[in-house]
Coordinates of C-alpha atoms and ligand atoms in Angstrom, one line a residue:
X1 CA 0.0 0.0 0.0
X2 CA 1.3 3.4 -0.9
X3 CA 1.5 6.3 1.6
X4 CA -1.6 8.0 0.2
X5 CA -3.6 4.7 0.6
X6 CA -2.3 4.3 4.1
X7 CA -3.2 7.9 5.0
X8 CA -6.8 7.2 3.8
X9 CA -7.0 4.0 5.9
X10 CA -5.9 5.7 9.0
X11 CA -8.2 8.7 8.5
X12 CA -11.1 6.5 7.7
X13 CA -10.8 4.4 10.8
X14 CA -10.6 7.5 13.0
X15 CA -13.7 8.9 11.3
X16 CA -15.7 5.6 11.4
X17 CA -14.8 5.3 15.1
X18 CA -16.0 8.9 15.9
X19 CA -19.1 8.3 13.8
X20 CA -20.2 5.4 16.0
X21 CA -21.3 8.2 18.3
X22 CA -24.2 9.5 16.4
X23 CA -26.8 8.6 19.0
X24 CA -26.8 10.5 22.2
X25 CA -25.6 7.9 24.6
X26 CA -22.6 7.0 22.6
X27 CA -21.8 10.7 22.0
X28 CA -21.4 11.2 25.7
X29 CA -18.6 8.7 25.7
X30 CA -16.8 10.6 22.9
X31 CA -17.0 14.0 24.5
X32 CA -14.0 16.0 25.4
X33 CA -14.5 16.5 29.2
X34 CA -12.6 19.8 29.3
X35 CA -14.8 21.3 26.5
X36 CA -17.9 19.9 28.0
X37 CA -17.1 21.6 31.3
X38 CA -17.1 24.9 29.5
X39 CA -20.8 24.5 28.7
X40 CA -22.2 26.0 31.9
X41 CA -25.3 28.0 32.6
X42 CA -24.5 31.5 33.8
X43 CA -26.0 33.0 37.0
X44 CA -29.4 34.5 36.2
X45 CA -28.1 38.0 37.1
X46 CA -25.9 37.8 33.9
X47 CA -29.0 37.3 31.8
X48 CA -30.9 40.5 32.6
X49 CA -30.5 42.1 29.1
X50 CA -32.0 39.0 27.5
X51 CA -35.4 39.6 29.0
X52 CA -35.9 42.3 26.5
X53 CA -34.1 41.0 23.5
X54 CA -35.1 37.3 23.3
X55 CA -37.9 36.5 20.9
X56 CA -40.9 35.7 23.1
X57 CA -43.5 35.0 20.6
X58 CA -45.4 31.9 21.7
X59 CA -44.8 29.8 18.5
X60 CA -41.0 30.4 18.5
X61 CA -40.3 30.3 22.2
X62 CA -42.7 27.5 23.4
X63 CA -43.2 25.4 20.3
X64 CA -40.4 25.6 17.7
X65 CA -37.4 25.9 19.9
X66 CA -36.6 22.4 21.4
X67 CA -35.3 23.7 24.7
X68 CA -37.9 26.4 24.9
X69 CA -40.6 23.8 24.4
X70 CA -39.2 21.4 27.0
X71 CA -39.0 24.1 29.7
X72 CA -42.5 25.4 28.9
X73 CA -43.8 21.9 29.2
X74 CA -42.0 21.4 32.5
X75 CA -43.8 24.5 33.7
X76 CA -47.2 23.3 32.5
X77 CA -46.7 19.9 34.2
X78 CA -46.1 21.6 37.5
X79 CA -49.3 23.7 37.3
X80 CA -52.5 21.9 38.3
X81 CA -54.5 24.0 35.8
X82 CA -52.4 23.0 32.8
X83 CA -51.5 19.4 33.6
X84 CA -54.2 17.9 31.3
X85 CA -53.3 20.2 28.5
X86 CA -49.7 19.3 28.7
X87 CA -50.5 15.6 28.7
X88 CA -52.8 15.9 25.7
X89 CA -50.2 17.9 23.8
X90 CA -47.7 15.1 24.3
X91 CA -50.2 12.4 23.3
X92 CA -51.1 14.3 20.1
X93 CA -47.4 14.2 19.1
X94 CA -47.1 10.6 19.9
X95 CA -50.2 9.8 17.9
X96 CA -48.9 11.6 14.8
X97 CA -45.7 9.6 14.7
X98 CA -47.0 6.2 15.7
X99 CA -47.7 3.4 13.3
X100 CA -51.1 3.3 11.6
X101 CA -52.1 0.0 13.1
X102 CA -51.7 1.5 16.6
X103 CA -53.5 4.7 15.9
X104 CA -57.2 3.8 16.3
X105 CA -56.6 2.4 19.8
X106 CA -54.5 5.4 20.8
X107 CA -57.2 7.8 19.5
X108 CA -59.9 6.0 21.5
X109 CA -57.9 6.3 24.7
X110 CA -57.4 10.0 24.1
X111 CA -61.1 10.6 23.4
X112 CA -62.0 8.8 26.6
X113 CA -59.4 10.7 28.7
X114 CA -59.6 14.2 27.4
X115 CA -62.8 14.6 25.4
X116 CA -65.3 13.2 27.9
X117 CA -66.7 15.7 30.3
X118 CA -67.0 13.0 33.0
X119 CA -63.3 12.4 32.9
X120 CA -61.0 14.0 35.6
X121 CA -58.6 15.2 32.8
X122 CA -61.3 16.6 30.6
X123 CA -60.1 19.5 28.4
X124 CA -63.0 21.8 28.5
X125 CA -61.2 24.5 26.5
X126 CA -61.6 22.5 23.3
X127 CA -64.5 23.5 21.0
X128 CA -67.3 21.1 20.5
X129 CA -66.9 21.0 16.7
X130 CA -63.3 19.8 16.8
X131 CA -64.2 17.2 19.5
X132 CA -67.0 15.8 17.5
X133 CA -65.0 15.6 14.3
X134 CA -62.3 13.5 16.1
X135 CA -65.0 11.3 17.6
X136 CA -66.5 10.6 14.2
X137 CA -63.1 10.0 12.5
X138 CA -61.0 8.3 15.1
X139 CA -61.3 4.8 13.7
X140 CA -59.4 5.9 10.6
X141 CA -55.7 6.1 11.2
X142 CA -55.2 9.6 9.6
X143 CA -52.0 11.2 10.9
X144 CA -53.6 14.6 11.2
X145 CA -56.7 13.5 13.1
X146 CA -55.9 15.8 16.0
X147 CA -54.6 18.8 13.9
X148 CA -57.5 21.0 14.8
X149 CA -57.4 19.9 18.4
X150 CA -53.7 20.8 18.6
X151 CA -54.3 24.3 17.1
X152 CA -57.0 25.0 19.8
X153 CA -54.8 23.6 22.5
X154 CA -51.9 25.8 21.5
X155 CA -54.2 28.8 21.2
X156 CA -55.5 28.1 24.7
X157 CA -52.0 27.8 26.2
X158 CA -50.9 31.0 24.5
X159 CA -53.8 32.9 25.9
X160 CA -53.8 31.4 29.4
X161 CA -50.3 30.1 30.2
X162 CA -47.8 32.2 28.4
X163 CA -48.0 35.2 30.7
X164 CA -47.6 33.2 33.8
X165 CA -44.8 31.2 32.3
X166 CA -42.9 34.4 31.8
X167 CA -43.1 35.0 35.5
X168 CA -41.8 31.5 36.4
X169 CA -38.4 30.0 37.2
X170 CA -38.6 28.0 34.0
X171 CA -38.5 31.1 31.9
X172 CA -35.4 32.3 33.8
X173 CA -33.9 28.9 33.0
X174 CA -34.8 29.5 29.4
X175 CA -32.9 32.8 29.5
X176 CA -29.9 31.0 30.9
X177 CA -29.9 28.6 27.9
X178 CA -30.4 31.5 25.5
X179 CA -27.3 33.2 27.1
X180 CA -25.3 30.0 26.5
X181 CA -26.6 29.7 23.0
X182 CA -25.5 33.2 22.3
X183 CA -21.9 32.7 23.2
X184 CA -19.5 32.9 20.3
X185 CA -18.1 29.8 18.8
X186 CA -14.7 29.2 17.4
X187 CA -12.7 26.4 15.8
X188 CA -11.5 25.4 19.2
X189 CA -14.9 23.7 19.8
X190 CA -14.5 21.4 16.8
X191 CA -12.2 18.5 16.0
X192 CA -11.7 17.9 12.3
X193 CA -11.7 14.4 10.8
X194 CA -11.1 13.3 7.2
X195 CA -12.1 15.3 4.1
X196 CA -15.5 14.2 2.7
X197 CA -15.5 16.2 -0.5
X198 CA -14.2 19.2 -2.3
X199 CA -16.3 22.3 -3.0
X200 CA -15.6 25.3 -5.1
X201 CA -14.0 27.3 -2.3
X202 CA -12.6 24.7 0.1
X203 CA -12.9 21.3 1.5
X204 CA -15.7 19.7 3.5
X205 CA -14.5 17.8 6.5
X206 CA -16.2 15.5 8.9
X207 CA -16.0 17.1 12.3
X208 CA -17.1 16.6 15.9
X209 CA -18.4 19.2 18.3
X210 CA -16.1 18.4 21.2
X211 CA -18.4 19.3 24.1
X212 CA -21.3 17.1 23.0
X213 CA -19.6 14.5 20.8
X214 CA -22.0 15.2 17.9
X215 CA -20.7 14.7 14.4
X216 CA -21.2 17.3 11.7
X217 CA -19.8 18.2 8.3
X218 CA -17.7 21.4 8.2
X219 CA -17.8 23.2 4.8
X220 CA -14.9 25.6 4.6
X221 CA -14.9 28.5 2.4
X222 CA -11.4 30.0 1.9
X223 CA -11.6 33.7 2.5
X224 CA -9.0 34.7 -0.1
X225 CA -10.5 32.3 -2.7
X226 CA -13.9 33.7 -2.0
X227 CA -12.7 37.3 -2.6
X228 CA -10.7 36.5 -5.7
X229 CA -13.7 34.7 -7.3
X230 CA -16.4 37.0 -6.1
X231 CA -17.9 34.4 -3.9
X232 CA -19.2 36.6 -1.1
X233 CA -22.7 37.0 -2.4
X234 CA -23.2 33.3 -3.0
X235 CA -21.7 32.4 0.4
X236 CA -24.0 34.8 2.4
X237 CA -27.1 33.6 0.3
X238 CA -26.3 30.0 1.1
X239 CA -25.9 30.7 4.7
X240 CA -29.0 32.9 5.0
X241 CA -31.2 30.3 3.3
X242 CA -29.8 27.4 5.4
X243 CA -30.6 29.4 8.6
X244 CA -34.2 29.9 7.3
X245 CA -35.1 26.3 6.4
X246 CA -35.9 23.5 8.8
X247 CA -36.7 20.3 7.1
X248 CA -35.6 16.7 7.4
X249 CA -35.1 16.7 3.7
X250 CA -32.6 19.6 3.5
X251 CA -29.2 19.7 5.3
X252 CA -29.4 21.7 8.5
X253 CA -26.9 24.5 9.4
X254 CA -26.0 24.3 13.1
X255 CA -23.0 26.8 13.3
X256 CA -21.5 29.5 11.2
X257 CA -18.1 30.8 12.3
X258 CA -14.7 32.0 11.0
X259 CA -11.1 31.0 11.4
X260 CA -8.1 33.0 10.3
X261 CA -8.3 31.5 6.8
X262 CA -11.8 30.3 6.3
X263 CA -15.5 30.8 6.8
X264 CA -17.1 27.7 8.1
X265 CA -20.6 26.2 7.8
X266 CA -21.2 23.3 10.2
X267 CA -24.0 21.2 8.9
X268 CA -25.8 17.8 9.2
X269 CA -23.3 15.2 8.3
X270 CA -24.4 12.9 5.5
X271 CA -22.3 9.8 5.8
X272 CA -23.9 7.8 3.0
X273 CA -22.4 9.6 0.0
X274 CA -24.3 11.3 -2.8
X275 CA -26.8 9.8 -5.2
X276 CA -24.4 10.2 -8.2
X277 CA -22.0 7.9 -6.5
X278 CA -24.7 5.4 -5.7
X279 CA -26.1 5.5 -9.3
X280 CA -22.8 4.9 -11.0
X281 CA -20.1 3.7 -8.6
X282 CA -21.5 1.2 -6.1
X283 CA -22.3 -1.5 -8.7
X284 CA -20.4 -0.4 -11.8
X285 CA -21.5 -3.3 -13.9
X286 CA -25.1 -2.6 -13.2
X287 CA -25.6 1.1 -12.6
X288 CA -28.9 2.8 -11.8
X289 CA -31.7 2.1 -9.3
X290 CA -34.8 0.0 -9.5
X291 CA -38.0 2.0 -9.5
X292 CA -38.8 1.5 -5.8
X293 CA -35.6 3.0 -4.8
X294 CA -35.8 5.9 -7.2
X295 CA -39.4 6.5 -6.1
X296 CA -38.4 6.7 -2.4
X297 CA -35.6 9.2 -3.2
X298 CA -37.8 11.2 -5.5
X299 CA -40.5 11.5 -2.9
X300 CA -38.0 12.7 -0.3
X301 CA -36.6 15.3 -2.7
X302 CA -40.1 16.5 -3.5
X303 CA -40.7 17.1 0.3
X304 CA -37.4 19.1 0.3
X305 CA -38.4 21.2 -2.7
X306 CA -41.9 21.8 -1.4
X307 CA -40.4 23.2 1.8
X308 CA -38.0 25.5 -0.1
X309 CA -40.7 26.7 -2.4
X310 CA -43.0 27.4 0.6
X311 CA -40.2 29.7 1.8
X312 CA -40.0 31.4 -1.6
X313 CA -36.6 29.8 -2.4
X314 CA -35.7 28.5 -5.9
X315 CA -33.0 25.8 -5.6
X316 CA -31.8 25.8 -9.2
X317 CA -29.1 23.1 -8.7
X318 CA -30.9 19.8 -8.2
X319 CA -28.9 16.8 -9.5
X320 CA -28.0 13.4 -8.1
X321 CA -24.6 14.8 -6.9
X322 CA -26.3 17.3 -4.6
X323 CA -28.6 14.8 -2.9
X324 CA -26.9 13.1 0.1
X325 CA -27.6 10.0 2.1
X326 CA -27.5 9.8 5.9
X327 CA -26.6 6.7 8.0
X328 CA -30.1 5.3 7.7
X329 CA -30.5 5.8 4.0
X330 CA -32.7 8.9 4.0
X331 CA -31.7 11.7 1.7
X332 CA -31.4 15.4 2.0
X333 CA -30.9 18.2 -0.5
X334 CA -27.5 20.0 0.0
X335 CA -25.4 22.7 -1.6
X336 CA -27.7 25.7 -1.7
X337 CA -25.0 28.0 -3.1
X338 CA -27.0 28.6 -6.3
X339 CA -30.4 29.1 -4.6
X340 CA -32.2 32.4 -4.7
X341 CA -35.0 33.9 -2.7
X342 CA -38.0 35.5 -4.4
X343 CA -38.8 38.8 -2.5
X344 CA -42.4 39.1 -1.2
X345 CA -44.6 40.3 -4.1
X346 CA -42.2 39.1 -6.8
X347 CA -43.1 35.9 -8.5
X348 CA -40.3 35.4 -11.0
X349 CA -36.6 35.9 -11.4
X350 CA -34.0 35.8 -14.2
X351 CA -30.5 34.6 -14.4
X352 CA -28.4 31.8 -15.7
X353 CA -27.7 29.3 -12.8
X354 CA -27.5 25.6 -12.6
X355 CA -25.7 22.6 -14.2
X356 CA -25.6 21.9 -17.9
X357 CA -27.9 19.1 -18.8
X358 CA -30.3 19.9 -16.0
X359 CA -31.4 23.5 -16.6
X360 CA -35.0 24.1 -17.7
X361 CA -35.7 25.5 -21.2
X362 CA -37.2 28.8 -19.9
X363 CA -34.0 29.5 -17.9
X364 CA -31.8 28.6 -20.9
X365 CA -33.8 31.0 -23.1
X366 CA -33.1 33.8 -20.6
X367 CA -36.8 34.2 -19.8
X368 CA -38.1 35.0 -16.3
X369 CA -38.8 31.8 -14.4
X370 CA -40.1 30.6 -11.0
X371 CA -40.1 27.4 -8.9
X372 CA -41.0 25.3 -11.9
X373 CA -37.4 25.2 -13.0
X374 CA -36.8 22.9 -10.0
X375 CA -39.4 20.4 -11.2
X376 CA -37.6 20.2 -14.6
X377 CA -34.4 19.3 -12.8
X378 CA -36.3 16.8 -10.7
X379 CA -37.4 15.1 -13.9
X380 CA -33.8 15.0 -15.2
X381 CA -32.7 13.6 -11.8
X382 CA -35.4 10.9 -11.7
X383 CA -34.5 9.9 -15.3
X384 CA -30.8 9.6 -14.4
X385 CA -31.4 7.5 -11.3
X386 CA -33.1 4.9 -13.4
X387 CA -31.4 5.1 -16.8
X388 CA -27.9 5.8 -15.3
X389 CA -27.4 8.5 -17.9
X390 CA -28.8 11.9 -18.4
X391 CA -31.9 12.3 -20.7
X392 CA -30.0 14.7 -23.0
X393 CA -26.8 12.7 -23.7
X394 CA -25.9 9.1 -24.5
X395 CA -23.8 7.2 -22.0
X396 CA -20.2 8.2 -22.2
X397 CA -20.9 10.8 -24.9
X398 CA -18.9 14.0 -24.8
X399 CA -21.1 16.9 -25.9
X400 CA -20.6 20.6 -25.8
X401 CA -22.9 22.6 -23.6
X402 CA -24.4 24.3 -26.6
X403 CA -25.5 21.0 -28.1
X404 CA -27.0 19.9 -24.7
X405 CA -28.9 23.2 -24.6
X406 CA -30.2 22.7 -28.1
X407 CA -31.5 19.2 -27.2
X408 CA -33.2 20.5 -24.0
X409 CA -34.9 23.2 -26.0
X410 CA -36.0 21.0 -29.0
X411 CA -35.6 17.3 -28.6
X412 CA -38.1 14.9 -27.1
X413 CA -36.6 12.5 -24.5
X414 CA -36.5 8.8 -25.3
X415 CA -37.0 6.2 -22.6
X416 CA -35.2 2.8 -22.2
X417 CA -37.5 -0.2 -21.6
X418 CA -36.6 -0.3 -18.0
X419 CA -39.0 2.6 -17.3
X420 CA -42.5 1.6 -16.2
X421 CA -45.3 3.5 -17.9
X422 CA -46.1 5.5 -14.7
X423 CA -42.5 6.5 -14.3
X424 CA -42.2 7.5 -17.9
X425 CA -45.4 9.6 -17.6
X426 CA -44.1 11.3 -14.5
X427 CA -40.7 12.1 -16.2
X428 CA -42.6 13.5 -19.1
X429 CA -44.8 15.7 -17.0
X430 CA -41.8 17.0 -15.1
X431 CA -39.5 17.5 -18.2
X432 CA -42.4 19.3 -19.9
X433 CA -40.8 22.1 -21.9
X434 CA -43.5 24.6 -21.3
X435 CA -43.3 25.7 -17.6
X436 CA -47.1 26.6 -17.5
X437 CA -47.9 22.9 -18.3
X438 CA -45.3 21.4 -16.1
X439 CA -46.2 19.4 -13.0
X440 CA -45.0 21.0 -9.8
X441 CA -45.8 23.5 -7.1
X442 CA -49.4 24.8 -7.2
X443 CA -51.3 26.8 -4.5
X444 CA -48.3 26.6 -2.1
X445 CA -48.2 22.8 -2.3
X446 CA -47.2 19.8 -4.4
X447 CA -50.5 18.0 -4.0
X448 CA -51.0 17.2 -7.7
X449 CA -47.5 15.9 -8.0
X450 CA -47.8 13.8 -4.9
X451 CA -51.0 12.3 -6.3
X452 CA -49.3 11.1 -9.5
X453 CA -49.9 7.3 -10.1
X454 CA -46.1 6.8 -9.8
X455 CA -46.5 7.3 -6.0
X456 CA -49.7 5.2 -5.7
X457 CA -48.3 2.9 -3.0
X458 CA -46.4 5.6 -1.1
X459 CA -47.7 6.8 2.3
X460 CA -46.7 10.5 2.3
X461 CA -47.6 11.1 5.9
X462 CA -45.2 8.5 7.1
X463 CA -42.5 9.6 4.7
X464 CA -42.8 13.2 5.8
X465 CA -42.5 12.1 9.4
X466 CA -39.3 10.2 8.6
X467 CA -41.0 6.9 9.5
X468 CA -40.6 5.0 6.2
X469 CA -37.8 2.5 6.1
X470 CA -35.3 3.4 3.3
X471 CA -34.9 0.9 0.5
X472 CA -31.1 0.9 1.0
X473 CA -29.1 1.3 4.2
X474 CA -25.4 2.4 3.8
X475 CA -22.8 0.2 5.3
X476 CA -21.9 1.8 8.7
X477 CA -18.2 0.7 8.2
X478 CA -17.9 2.0 4.7
X479 CA -16.6 5.5 3.8
X480 CA -18.6 6.8 0.9
X481 CA -16.0 9.4 -0.1
X482 CA -13.0 9.4 -2.4
X483 CA -9.6 8.4 -1.2
X484 CA -7.9 11.4 0.4
X485 CA -5.3 11.5 -2.3
X486 CA -8.0 11.6 -5.0
X487 CA -9.9 14.6 -3.6
X488 CA -7.4 17.0 -5.2
X489 CA -5.7 20.0 -3.7
X490 CA -6.4 23.7 -4.2
X491 CA -3.9 26.0 -5.9
X492 CA -2.6 28.8 -3.6
X493 CA -4.2 32.2 -3.9
X494 CA -1.8 35.0 -4.5
X495 CA -2.2 38.7 -4.6
X496 CA -5.4 39.0 -2.5
X497 CA -5.3 41.4 0.5
X498 CA -8.1 41.3 3.0
X499 CA -9.2 44.7 4.3
X500 CA -11.6 46.1 6.9
X501 CA -14.6 45.8 4.6
X502 CA -13.8 42.1 4.2
X503 CA -13.6 41.8 7.9
X504 CA -17.0 43.3 8.3
X505 CA -18.5 40.8 5.9
X506 CA -16.9 37.9 7.8
X507 CA -18.3 39.2 11.1
X508 CA -21.7 39.3 9.5
X509 CA -21.4 35.8 8.2
X510 CA -20.1 34.3 11.5
X511 CA -23.3 34.6 13.5
X512 CA -22.4 31.5 15.6
X513 CA -24.9 29.0 16.9
X514 CA -28.2 28.6 15.0
X515 CA -30.8 28.4 17.7
X516 CA -33.0 25.4 16.7
X517 CA -30.2 23.0 15.7
X518 CA -28.1 24.0 18.7
X519 CA -30.9 23.3 21.1
X520 CA -31.6 20.0 19.3
X521 CA -28.0 19.0 19.8
X522 CA -28.1 19.9 23.5
X523 CA -31.2 17.8 24.0
X524 CA -30.2 14.8 21.9
X525 CA -26.7 14.5 23.4
X526 CA -28.1 14.7 26.9
X527 CA -26.4 18.0 27.8
X528 CA -29.7 19.8 28.2
X529 CA -30.8 17.2 30.8
X530 CA -27.5 17.5 32.7
X531 CA -27.6 21.3 32.8
X532 CA -31.2 21.6 33.6
X533 CA -30.9 20.6 37.2
X534 CA -33.4 21.8 39.9
X535 CA -33.1 22.1 43.6
X536 CA -34.9 19.8 46.1
X537 CA -38.7 20.0 45.7
X538 CA -39.9 23.5 45.9
X539 CA -36.5 25.2 46.4
X540 CA -35.0 27.6 44.0
X541 CA -31.6 26.5 42.6
X542 CA -28.8 28.9 43.5
X543 CA -28.2 30.0 40.0
X544 CA -31.7 31.3 39.8
X545 CA -31.7 33.2 43.1
X546 CA -31.3 36.9 42.6
Ligands
ADP601 P1 -19.8 23.5 -3.3 O1 -20.9 24.4 -3.1 O2 -18.5 24.3 -3.3 O3 -19.9 22.7 -4.6 P2 -20.7 21.4 -1.7 O4 -21.7 21.9 -0.7 O5 -21.3 20.7 -2.9 O6 -19.7 22.5 -2.1 O7 -19.7 20.4 -1.0 C1 -18.7 19.8 -1.7 C2 -18.6 18.3 -1.4 O8 -18.5 18.0 0.0 C3 -19.9 17.5 -1.8 O9 -19.9 17.2 -3.2 C4 -19.9 16.3 -0.9 O10 -19.1 15.3 -1.4 C5 -19.3 16.9 0.4 N1 -20.3 17.3 1.3 C6 -20.9 18.5 1.3 N2 -21.8 18.6 2.3 C7 -21.8 17.5 3.0 C8 -22.5 17.0 4.1 N3 -23.4 17.7 4.8 N4 -22.2 15.7 4.6 C9 -21.3 15.0 3.9 N5 -20.6 15.4 2.8 C10 -20.8 16.6 2.3
MG602 MG1 -21.4 21.1 -5.0
MG603 MG1 -22.4 25.2 -4.1

């Protein structure tokens, strides 16, 4: 074995060993004790200023933020008046994520316990209409059976409990966590492992948050290379969009910080490699996926696109290479560097962006376009997953971009016999050259697309909740990345000087912890539980005593 090969073996084994720590318990054993000790709640007197600055809207503070929600619930559970509501809230969540076969029985129990005026835990704040609808429907296993109930429950808690919560010790504890969340983060908190891939401005490394043990991917953007190649705008757009979206079908950004040389985006680590690798390189003699597998990935990609489009974001760079697998075999969309946000009140944009062979006709013709360009690229991606070639070039063919563009604008796509008729129909509906006729995002949803016969056997509710078993599970010992020596080095950047204006941009970019993912990490690695200690029953812990 040569030195390069040996280097890869050593780097892989360190990375695979660290990766064994993805679940919370194992992560605790991988922690760096010294760094963990630095994660400490401040005394409450240090948090005074936060009382006025922290976002205290109910939905954000008590529902969306994982730590905020836990503390709010602890408060509710301690108040006689809100105990039943707190329990019903938990039961509703449990119901939505449980298996269909268990749902009717669970629903019946909930009806008896909370909807019956003779019950001790009767929730009298629920409106009669919502209650009777659940009573009528509860034998079906619909995932959203309690949707209306939940809305009323949350409205009730906002009106009746929020104010009192703000006066409680639990809220002070929340402020302590917000203080900790707001502390700046530097490279000292992360340990880098092997390189996973190479981007336009720097390498992406596996890394581990030392204090919690959680693994992430660290995408580095070299400051000088960014400046030389006018990458600032793209970098800040990618970061801004990642902060905005929260979906299990899109990589999540957890931290943004800077080092002397780089801007760093710390994101969900996707250990399973990208779809391009799986289409072509896993079984080279027999490339491409069967329809079941392609269908599963396509459905998950649709959920990711729908989320982006609901947030007015056009992705523009969907292709197998940008769709990554996690340990379980679920996929997420990544690389949002070419994405763009439509301002409120503006429905179309212009501009050449994307990858040759994937871009929609209207974009290539330099016309104004909207979200529908992403459904064209979805069609190309689905086609490639099954055919193991792009729809606009033959296998192994070298064609100029101009010719690919000509084909996209003019030529019909031909389908190998491996395509079922439903799959072919879907590809045709997505690769429709006229965006007005193309299948996609209508009335803020993808209902029509999800109802396509190609997805007949798919349970969208379970898929969206992350409960469907993936058709393929990556090998936990395998490293789905190129050998280190094959990743390729960057040339050095000369003649670029960084000035105060650059520094200002870097400060703006390096906003530190992203609240929801940071709180999720603290909860899932057990750190929240360890820090959230309370005094003996009824007594106020020292750190909350003024
Ligand atoms: P660029 O925008 O510069 O193309 P990417 O975001 O595509 O950079 O990242 C470059 C490469 O790094 C990807 O092709 C992939 O191999 C790897 N990579 C990127 N993000 C992740 C991630 N979250 N998990 C694992 N590998 C990743
Ligand atoms: Mg990329
Ligand atoms: Mg990019």
